[in-house]
Amino acid sequence: MSLKQPIYFDYAATTPVDPAVAKSMSACLTLDGNFANPASRSHLFGWKAEEAVEHARAELAGLINADPREIVWTSGATEASNLALKGLVEKKALQGAHIITSSIEHKSVLDVCAELEALGCEVSYVSPECDGRVSIDTIKAAQRENTALVSLMHANNETGALNDIAELGAWTREQGIFLHVDAAQSVAKIDVDVKALNIDLMSISAHKMYGPKGQGALYVRRCPELELSAQMHGGGHERGMRSGTLATHQIVGMGKAAELARARLPSEKQRLQGLREELFEGLEGCEGISHNGSFEHSVPGIVNLCFKGVEGEVLLLSLRELAVSSGSACMSATMAPSYVLAAMGLSEADALSSIRLSFGRFTRLDDIKQAVAVLRRVYSSLAA
Ligand SMILES: *Cc1c(COP(=O)(O)O)cnc(C)c1O
């Protein structure tokens, strides 16, 4: 007898690789495939690998309305944000400058900001509103004479709440302030147009969009050209910004993932919004279950719910049939309340009683119906 497999509701932690992506990657590994070093200039194998990498670059650029030359391959969004923030501060000698970010950024931005503070930067961490969105007015209010850079995430990974990057980008561009956006949770889910949003630097992760873990990209604006100091030195790959042999199979996988996302985005966004509505309708009447986040301004696949009065650990144990997450994945080893929910004004108890359900491409209506049944049953038994 085997245990019944739980239903996967943790797409915000990572997505499964799409079968078409896996297939494109497998074709780039073995001798009969496209395995060569894309930097090998002296033979056909190398040229073919380079062509595949450049094709992927164009696919990813197309998804975000960038020029392919504005894409720098990295190992993930974490590395992309490290390169963006440290590389900019170093290149532009911003060690004494002021940076504005939010208190609900992913650790890959918060920890880099702490590092920049140690180098002499001043950093302001603005708080979100109670719906998990950061008001652009609070960012404007934090401006100082020496503010040189704003780093704000597009969609929050715990609540799905979306920040108004269009309003922010119009302002930073007008003020001559650099704008970095962590878009790991928004690219491929909603339209992201780097030009329309006036973004200078943007971090993207492949494994949040049905591509492989260990691959990402940094968008680096070209007009006018923005230069960054490399954080990884070596052969001068990626226009000197990020050395290291390009991982052909990983990059091809991310390119394929971008191609699929672009073709499916409008219909998939609508389908996921429908699933979310089904979930909320199914939970109607459960007085003790409340939604943490913004219903209107949110990516459709992330729902954060508070089960008032129910202890988090008990809740997770009771929800074994659903693979959900309490707070963010990095936090769930310890039972510390999520810093994102705390910043939104939730009490420690409410933050500990909250879970994140995130769903995506392979989630079916029936999965949502089963989730509703489990959540209702668990709630009524635990709250009784
Ligand atoms: C997953 C995630 C990251 C980190 O991406 P990696 O590719 O795993 O390094 C950064 N920011 C947000 C918002 C994320 O959800």
Tab-separated table of C-alpha atoms and ligand atoms in Angstrom:
chain	number	residue	atom	x	y	z
A	1	MET	CA	0.000	0.000	0.000
A	2	SER	CA	1.350	3.394	-0.870
A	3	LEU	CA	0.466	6.732	0.655
A	4	LYS	CA	-1.709	8.866	-1.533
A	5	GLN	CA	0.368	11.570	-3.175
A	6	PRO	CA	-0.646	15.058	-2.028
A	7	ILE	CA	-1.839	17.564	-4.617
A	8	TYR	CA	0.910	20.030	-5.495
A	9	PHE	CA	-0.017	23.561	-4.407
A	10	ASP	CA	3.451	25.070	-4.124
A	11	TYR	CA	4.053	26.573	-7.573
A	12	ALA	CA	5.446	29.740	-5.973
A	13	ALA	CA	8.288	27.700	-4.455
A	14	THR	CA	9.050	26.070	-7.769
A	15	THR	CA	7.183	24.851	-10.828
A	16	PRO	CA	7.581	21.451	-12.441
A	17	VAL	CA	9.476	21.621	-15.712
A	18	ASP	CA	7.087	21.542	-18.672
A	19	PRO	CA	7.526	18.293	-20.666
A	20	ALA	CA	8.271	20.299	-23.831
A	21	VAL	CA	10.996	22.155	-21.908
A	22	ALA	CA	12.479	18.901	-20.607
A	23	LYS	CA	12.546	17.552	-24.145
A	24	SER	CA	14.350	20.622	-25.491
A	25	MET	CA	16.895	20.318	-22.684
A	26	SER	CA	17.546	16.610	-23.236
A	27	ALA	CA	18.436	17.432	-26.817
A	28	CYS	CA	21.394	19.500	-25.570
A	29	LEU	CA	23.364	16.984	-23.525
A	30	THR	CA	24.756	14.006	-25.385
A	31	LEU	CA	27.096	13.540	-28.324
A	32	ASP	CA	24.207	13.215	-30.759
A	33	GLY	CA	22.697	16.419	-29.355
A	34	ASN	CA	23.555	20.104	-29.120
A	35	PHE	CA	26.091	19.632	-26.304
A	36	ALA	CA	28.996	21.862	-27.270
A	37	ASN	CA	30.433	24.940	-25.623
A	38	PRO	CA	28.648	27.958	-27.151
A	39	ALA	CA	31.948	29.857	-26.876
A	40	SER	CA	33.747	27.388	-29.162
A	41	ARG	CA	34.232	29.464	-32.279
A	42	SER	CA	36.283	27.012	-34.317
A	43	HIS	CA	33.771	24.294	-35.234
A	44	LEU	CA	30.216	23.519	-36.196
A	45	PHE	CA	29.358	22.028	-32.774
A	46	GLY	CA	30.127	25.328	-31.081
A	47	TRP	CA	28.259	27.382	-33.679
A	48	LYS	CA	25.154	25.244	-33.256
A	49	ALA	CA	25.249	25.598	-29.472
A	50	GLU	CA	25.709	29.337	-29.805
A	51	GLU	CA	22.771	29.519	-32.186
A	52	ALA	CA	20.558	27.672	-29.682
A	53	VAL	CA	21.627	30.012	-26.868
A	54	GLU	CA	20.936	33.078	-29.013
A	55	HIS	CA	17.547	31.689	-30.039
A	56	ALA	CA	16.668	31.278	-26.346
A	57	ARG	CA	17.885	34.817	-25.638
A	58	ALA	CA	15.540	36.161	-28.309
A	59	GLU	CA	12.610	34.154	-26.903
A	60	LEU	CA	13.146	35.472	-23.379
A	61	ALA	CA	13.675	39.019	-24.660
A	62	GLY	CA	10.452	38.757	-26.674
A	63	LEU	CA	8.498	37.771	-23.575
A	64	ILE	CA	9.445	41.014	-21.765
A	65	ASN	CA	9.733	43.336	-24.801
A	66	ALA	CA	13.498	43.644	-24.501
A	67	ASP	CA	16.291	43.529	-27.040
A	68	PRO	CA	18.139	40.171	-26.936
A	69	ARG	CA	21.338	42.106	-26.208
A	70	GLU	CA	19.733	43.241	-22.936
A	71	ILE	CA	19.602	39.694	-21.506
A	72	VAL	CA	22.456	38.456	-19.283
A	73	TRP	CA	22.244	34.760	-18.356
A	74	THR	CA	22.696	33.952	-14.672
A	75	SER	CA	22.179	30.939	-12.401
A	76	GLY	CA	18.849	32.272	-11.152
A	77	ALA	CA	17.028	35.339	-9.886
A	78	THR	CA	19.206	35.378	-6.765
A	79	GLU	CA	22.366	35.798	-8.797
A	80	ALA	CA	20.615	38.276	-11.094
A	81	SER	CA	19.687	40.526	-8.156
A	82	ASN	CA	23.203	40.241	-6.707
A	83	LEU	CA	24.682	41.295	-10.043
A	84	ALA	CA	22.153	44.081	-10.518
A	85	LEU	CA	22.542	45.735	-7.135
A	86	LYS	CA	26.199	45.106	-6.296
A	87	GLY	CA	27.269	45.525	-9.921
A	88	LEU	CA	25.540	48.895	-10.193
A	89	VAL	CA	26.789	50.244	-6.870
A	90	GLU	CA	30.342	49.218	-7.760
A	91	LYS	CA	30.251	50.516	-11.336
A	92	LYS	CA	28.671	53.874	-10.504
A	93	ALA	CA	30.583	54.288	-7.225
A	94	LEU	CA	27.347	54.559	-5.245
A	95	GLN	CA	28.915	53.428	-1.939
A	96	GLY	CA	27.662	56.536	-0.125
A	97	ALA	CA	24.331	56.712	-1.898
A	98	HIS	CA	20.796	56.116	-0.653
A	99	ILE	CA	18.757	53.108	-1.793
A	100	ILE	CA	15.026	52.541	-1.311
A	101	THR	CA	13.574	49.039	-1.154
A	102	SER	CA	10.705	47.381	0.705
A	103	SER	CA	10.652	45.287	3.857
A	104	ILE	CA	8.845	42.468	2.009
A	105	GLU	CA	11.437	41.768	-0.683
A	106	HIS	CA	12.745	38.248	-1.210
A	107	LYS	CA	15.872	37.492	0.835
A	108	SER	CA	17.921	37.632	-2.373
A	109	VAL	CA	17.333	41.403	-2.386
A	110	LEU	CA	17.169	42.041	1.382
A	111	ASP	CA	20.447	40.264	2.082
A	112	VAL	CA	22.200	42.085	-0.772
A	113	CYS	CA	20.927	45.392	0.623
A	114	ALA	CA	22.364	44.500	4.042
A	115	GLU	CA	25.672	43.817	2.309
A	116	LEU	CA	25.484	47.203	0.561
A	117	GLU	CA	24.832	48.890	3.916
A	118	ALA	CA	28.070	47.349	5.155
A	119	LEU	CA	29.777	48.966	2.151
A	120	GLY	CA	28.453	52.394	3.148
A	121	CYS	CA	25.118	52.687	1.335
A	122	GLU	CA	22.107	53.979	3.242
A	123	VAL	CA	19.048	51.801	2.720
A	124	SER	CA	15.414	52.644	3.516
A	125	TYR	CA	13.049	49.682	3.864
A	126	VAL	CA	9.493	50.903	3.283
A	127	SER	CA	6.542	48.943	4.671
A	128	PRO	CA	3.652	47.609	2.605
A	129	GLU	CA	-0.014	48.460	3.074
A	130	CYS	CA	-2.204	45.881	4.805
A	131	ASP	CA	-3.061	44.321	1.423
A	132	GLY	CA	0.606	43.505	0.824
A	133	ARG	CA	1.176	46.165	-1.824
A	134	VAL	CA	3.805	48.846	-1.491
A	135	SER	CA	2.357	52.289	-2.112
A	136	ILE	CA	4.485	54.223	-4.584
A	137	ASP	CA	3.760	57.346	-2.535
A	138	THR	CA	5.636	55.860	0.430
A	139	ILE	CA	8.618	55.302	-1.873
A	140	LYS	CA	8.438	58.878	-3.127
A	141	ALA	CA	8.226	60.081	0.480
A	142	ALA	CA	11.410	58.169	1.335
A	143	GLN	CA	13.411	59.991	-1.330
A	144	ARG	CA	16.508	61.855	-0.175
A	145	GLU	CA	18.889	64.133	-2.015
A	146	ASN	CA	21.278	61.220	-2.600
A	147	THR	CA	18.719	58.556	-3.568
A	148	ALA	CA	20.269	56.726	-6.515
A	149	LEU	CA	18.457	53.402	-6.710
A	150	VAL	CA	15.078	51.830	-5.994
A	151	SER	CA	14.652	48.047	-5.855
A	152	LEU	CA	11.067	46.818	-5.678
A	153	MET	CA	9.609	43.415	-6.420
A	154	HIS	CA	6.826	43.134	-8.986
A	155	ALA	CA	4.774	40.314	-7.425
A	156	ASN	CA	5.334	39.186	-3.861
A	157	ASN	CA	6.141	35.486	-3.537
A	158	GLU	CA	4.078	34.948	-0.377
A	159	THR	CA	0.882	36.835	-1.186
A	160	GLY	CA	1.008	37.394	-4.947
A	161	ALA	CA	0.341	41.115	-4.357
A	162	LEU	CA	1.428	43.241	-7.318
A	163	ASN	CA	3.201	46.554	-7.023
A	164	ASP	CA	2.507	49.403	-9.432
A	165	ILE	CA	5.806	49.309	-11.316
A	166	ALA	CA	4.405	51.525	-14.105
A	167	GLU	CA	3.815	54.386	-11.679
A	168	LEU	CA	7.157	53.791	-9.969
A	169	GLY	CA	9.094	53.558	-13.249
A	170	ALA	CA	7.635	56.808	-14.570
A	171	TRP	CA	8.803	58.527	-11.405
A	172	THR	CA	12.286	56.981	-11.128
A	173	ARG	CA	12.970	57.739	-14.801
A	174	GLU	CA	11.918	61.361	-14.307
A	175	GLN	CA	14.082	61.653	-11.171
A	176	GLY	CA	17.119	59.987	-12.746
A	177	ILE	CA	16.985	57.181	-10.175
A	178	PHE	CA	17.911	53.625	-11.231
A	179	LEU	CA	15.120	51.040	-10.947
A	180	HIS	CA	15.701	47.337	-10.277
A	181	VAL	CA	12.696	44.997	-10.234
A	182	ASP	CA	12.631	41.427	-8.916
A	183	ALA	CA	10.149	39.929	-11.367
A	184	ALA	CA	10.674	36.247	-10.480
A	185	GLN	CA	6.973	35.866	-9.646
A	186	SER	CA	5.443	38.001	-12.386
A	187	VAL	CA	7.254	37.195	-15.645
A	188	ALA	CA	5.297	34.573	-17.628
A	189	LYS	CA	2.230	35.078	-15.397
A	190	ILE	CA	1.186	38.584	-16.409
A	191	ASP	CA	2.351	40.951	-19.146
A	192	VAL	CA	5.707	42.458	-18.231
A	193	ASP	CA	7.024	45.077	-20.663
A	194	VAL	CA	10.361	46.492	-19.526
A	195	LYS	CA	10.101	49.433	-21.900
A	196	ALA	CA	6.580	50.494	-20.941
A	197	LEU	CA	7.458	50.105	-17.242
A	198	ASN	CA	10.744	52.086	-17.520
A	199	ILE	CA	12.702	49.333	-15.811
A	200	ASP	CA	16.535	49.532	-15.833
A	201	LEU	CA	17.367	46.138	-14.327
A	202	MET	CA	15.098	43.109	-13.842
A	203	SER	CA	15.676	39.677	-12.286
A	204	ILE	CA	14.015	36.580	-13.768
A	205	SER	CA	14.063	32.939	-12.651
A	206	ALA	CA	13.509	29.944	-14.959
A	207	HIS	CA	12.156	27.589	-12.300
A	208	LYS	CA	9.198	29.816	-11.484
A	209	MET	CA	8.055	29.599	-15.110
A	210	TYR	CA	8.246	25.845	-15.901
A	211	GLY	CA	11.946	25.970	-16.746
A	212	PRO	CA	14.846	24.356	-14.868
A	213	LYS	CA	16.222	25.302	-11.458
A	214	GLY	CA	19.680	26.838	-11.641
A	215	GLN	CA	18.947	29.174	-14.534
A	216	GLY	CA	17.898	32.797	-14.600
A	217	ALA	CA	18.526	36.071	-16.333
A	218	LEU	CA	19.113	39.729	-15.646
A	219	TYR	CA	17.603	42.308	-17.962
A	220	VAL	CA	20.080	45.185	-18.320
A	221	ARG	CA	18.816	48.292	-20.114
A	222	ARG	CA	20.771	49.284	-23.234
A	223	CYS	CA	19.274	52.632	-24.252
A	224	PRO	CA	21.038	54.463	-22.820
A	225	GLU	CA	23.493	51.715	-22.019
A	226	LEU	CA	23.749	50.713	-18.392
A	227	GLU	CA	27.039	49.177	-17.287
A	228	LEU	CA	27.547	46.876	-14.327
A	229	SER	CA	30.688	45.622	-12.623
A	230	ALA	CA	30.987	41.871	-12.989
A	231	GLN	CA	30.551	39.871	-9.795
A	232	MET	CA	31.883	36.726	-11.459
A	233	HIS	CA	35.206	37.082	-13.249
A	234	GLY	CA	36.569	34.719	-15.838
A	235	GLY	CA	36.371	34.451	-19.596
A	236	GLY	CA	34.403	37.641	-20.112
A	237	HIS	CA	31.195	35.949	-21.220
A	238	GLU	CA	27.931	37.884	-21.410
A	239	ARG	CA	29.605	41.116	-22.506
A	240	GLY	CA	31.948	40.935	-19.545
A	241	MET	CA	29.144	41.063	-17.006
A	242	ARG	CA	28.989	37.380	-16.087
A	243	SER	CA	31.764	34.939	-16.835
A	244	GLY	CA	31.350	31.186	-16.940
A	245	THR	CA	30.604	28.679	-19.695
A	246	LEU	CA	26.986	29.085	-20.727
A	247	ALA	CA	24.854	26.088	-19.733
A	248	THR	CA	23.369	25.361	-23.146
A	249	HIS	CA	20.722	22.898	-21.916
A	250	GLN	CA	19.603	25.165	-19.069
A	251	ILE	CA	19.403	28.220	-21.295
A	252	VAL	CA	17.585	26.352	-24.053
A	253	GLY	CA	15.123	25.187	-21.385
A	254	MET	CA	14.515	28.724	-20.192
A	255	GLY	CA	14.064	29.899	-23.779
A	256	LYS	CA	11.523	27.164	-24.448
A	257	ALA	CA	9.735	28.055	-21.211
A	258	ALA	CA	9.559	31.689	-22.368
A	259	GLU	CA	8.195	30.649	-25.755
A	260	LEU	CA	5.460	28.518	-24.141
A	261	ALA	CA	4.586	31.236	-21.646
A	262	ARG	CA	4.263	33.872	-24.322
A	263	ALA	CA	1.908	31.759	-26.430
A	264	ARG	CA	-0.285	30.770	-23.489
A	265	LEU	CA	-0.189	33.814	-21.247
A	266	PRO	CA	-3.589	35.423	-21.976
A	267	SER	CA	-5.630	32.215	-21.797
A	268	GLU	CA	-3.657	30.770	-18.896
A	269	LYS	CA	-3.987	33.951	-16.869
A	270	GLN	CA	-7.741	33.828	-17.331
A	271	ARG	CA	-7.925	30.142	-16.477
A	272	LEU	CA	-5.955	30.643	-13.242
A	273	GLN	CA	-8.141	33.605	-12.303
A	274	GLY	CA	-11.128	31.292	-12.744
A	275	LEU	CA	-9.523	28.692	-10.467
A	276	ARG	CA	-8.852	31.325	-7.841
A	277	GLU	CA	-12.485	32.460	-7.956
A	278	GLU	CA	-13.576	28.852	-7.578
A	279	LEU	CA	-11.360	28.580	-4.493
A	280	PHE	CA	-12.727	31.739	-2.895
A	281	GLU	CA	-16.328	30.786	-3.693
A	282	GLY	CA	-15.743	27.367	-2.208
A	283	LEU	CA	-14.558	28.905	1.048
A	284	GLU	CA	-17.462	31.337	1.329
A	285	GLY	CA	-19.191	31.112	4.663
A	286	CYS	CA	-16.035	29.970	6.502
A	287	GLU	CA	-15.982	32.979	8.784
A	288	GLY	CA	-12.592	32.219	10.310
A	289	ILE	CA	-10.721	31.960	7.020
A	290	SER	CA	-9.470	35.268	5.691
A	291	HIS	CA	-7.386	36.287	2.684
A	292	ASN	CA	-3.979	37.942	3.193
A	293	GLY	CA	-3.306	40.117	0.192
A	294	SER	CA	-4.944	41.992	-2.611
A	295	PHE	CA	-7.685	40.314	-4.621
A	296	GLU	CA	-7.640	42.869	-7.419
A	297	HIS	CA	-3.900	43.532	-7.765
A	298	SER	CA	-2.339	40.113	-7.630
A	299	VAL	CA	-0.876	37.379	-9.804
A	300	PRO	CA	-3.615	34.799	-10.209
A	301	GLY	CA	-1.828	31.683	-8.902
A	302	ILE	CA	-0.883	32.698	-5.337
A	303	VAL	CA	-3.412	32.736	-2.491
A	304	ASN	CA	-2.435	33.338	1.137
A	305	LEU	CA	-5.049	32.352	3.711
A	306	CYS	CA	-5.288	32.861	7.462
A	307	PHE	CA	-7.066	30.220	9.565
A	308	LYS	CA	-7.771	32.326	12.610
A	309	GLY	CA	-7.062	30.612	15.890
A	310	VAL	CA	-5.502	27.495	14.360
A	311	GLU	CA	-1.845	26.832	15.118
A	312	GLY	CA	0.318	26.783	12.030
A	313	GLU	CA	2.013	23.458	12.688
A	314	VAL	CA	-1.293	21.763	13.438
A	315	LEU	CA	-2.682	23.296	10.276
A	316	LEU	CA	0.136	21.999	8.068
A	317	LEU	CA	-0.120	18.521	9.579
A	318	SER	CA	-3.866	18.463	8.980
A	319	LEU	CA	-3.402	19.597	5.410
A	320	ARG	CA	-1.113	16.705	4.466
A	321	GLU	CA	-3.275	15.965	1.423
A	322	LEU	CA	-2.269	19.338	-0.002
A	323	ALA	CA	1.358	20.295	-0.632
A	324	VAL	CA	1.112	23.901	0.542
A	325	SER	CA	3.628	26.199	2.169
A	326	SER	CA	3.608	28.071	5.442
A	327	GLY	CA	5.168	31.454	4.907
A	328	SER	CA	8.041	31.272	2.464
A	329	ALA	CA	9.894	28.036	1.799
A	330	CYS	CA	13.135	29.299	3.341
A	331	MET	CA	11.286	30.108	6.569
A	332	SER	CA	9.412	26.864	7.023
A	333	ALA	CA	12.333	25.002	8.638
A	334	THR	CA	11.883	27.292	11.601
A	335	MET	CA	8.405	28.187	12.802
A	336	ALA	CA	9.118	31.911	12.731
A	337	PRO	CA	6.195	34.022	11.550
A	338	SER	CA	6.575	35.274	7.999
A	339	TYR	CA	8.224	38.705	7.887
A	340	VAL	CA	6.028	39.567	4.912
A	341	LEU	CA	2.774	38.912	6.777
A	342	ALA	CA	4.149	40.657	9.887
A	343	ALA	CA	4.984	43.738	7.798
A	344	MET	CA	1.395	43.752	6.512
A	345	GLY	CA	0.244	44.151	10.104
A	346	LEU	CA	-0.790	40.581	10.959
A	347	SER	CA	-0.312	39.558	14.567
A	348	GLU	CA	2.298	36.867	15.224
A	349	ALA	CA	-0.496	34.379	15.907
A	350	ASP	CA	-2.332	35.194	12.665
A	351	ALA	CA	0.883	35.041	10.654
A	352	LEU	CA	1.613	31.605	12.133
A	353	SER	CA	-1.933	30.502	11.253
A	354	SER	CA	-1.485	31.382	7.587
A	355	ILE	CA	-0.667	29.190	4.621
A	356	ARG	CA	0.163	29.830	0.976
A	357	LEU	CA	-1.586	27.874	-1.750
A	358	SER	CA	-0.038	28.420	-5.146
A	359	PHE	CA	-1.127	26.763	-8.347
A	360	GLY	CA	-0.385	26.870	-12.047
A	361	ARG	CA	-0.229	25.198	-15.445
A	362	PHE	CA	-0.944	21.636	-14.332
A	363	THR	CA	-3.613	22.465	-11.733
A	364	ARG	CA	-7.083	21.349	-12.798
A	365	LEU	CA	-10.505	22.463	-11.584
A	366	ASP	CA	-10.878	19.151	-9.787
A	367	ASP	CA	-7.689	19.838	-7.781
A	368	ILE	CA	-9.184	23.114	-6.589
A	369	LYS	CA	-12.457	21.398	-5.664
A	370	GLN	CA	-10.532	18.835	-3.635
A	371	ALA	CA	-8.539	21.593	-1.963
A	372	VAL	CA	-11.754	23.373	-1.003
A	373	ALA	CA	-13.162	20.169	0.487
A	374	VAL	CA	-9.981	19.552	2.510
A	375	LEU	CA	-9.719	23.159	3.698
A	376	ARG	CA	-13.368	23.237	4.781
A	377	ARG	CA	-13.102	19.920	6.600
A	378	VAL	CA	-9.869	20.846	8.341
A	379	TYR	CA	-11.173	24.223	9.323
A	380	SER	CA	-14.384	22.953	10.840
A	381	SER	CA	-12.595	20.211	12.766
A	382	LEU	CA	-9.799	22.449	14.071
A	383	ALA	CA	-11.876	25.504	14.853
A	384	ALA	CA	-14.485	23.475	16.700
B	1	LIG	C1	12.161	32.300	-6.263
B	1	LIG	C2	12.373	33.752	-6.098
B	1	LIG	C3	13.665	34.298	-6.155
B	1	LIG	C4	14.911	33.440	-6.278
B	1	LIG	O1	15.024	32.878	-7.528
B	1	LIG	P1	16.152	31.757	-7.779
B	1	LIG	O2	16.119	31.565	-9.267
B	1	LIG	O3	15.688	30.548	-7.042
B	1	LIG	O4	17.436	32.274	-7.295
B	1	LIG	C5	13.787	35.653	-6.033
B	1	LIG	N1	12.730	36.454	-5.873
B	1	LIG	C6	11.471	35.965	-5.803
B	1	LIG	C7	10.332	36.911	-5.644
B	1	LIG	C8	11.258	34.596	-5.918
B	1	LIG	O5	10.018	34.125	-5.836
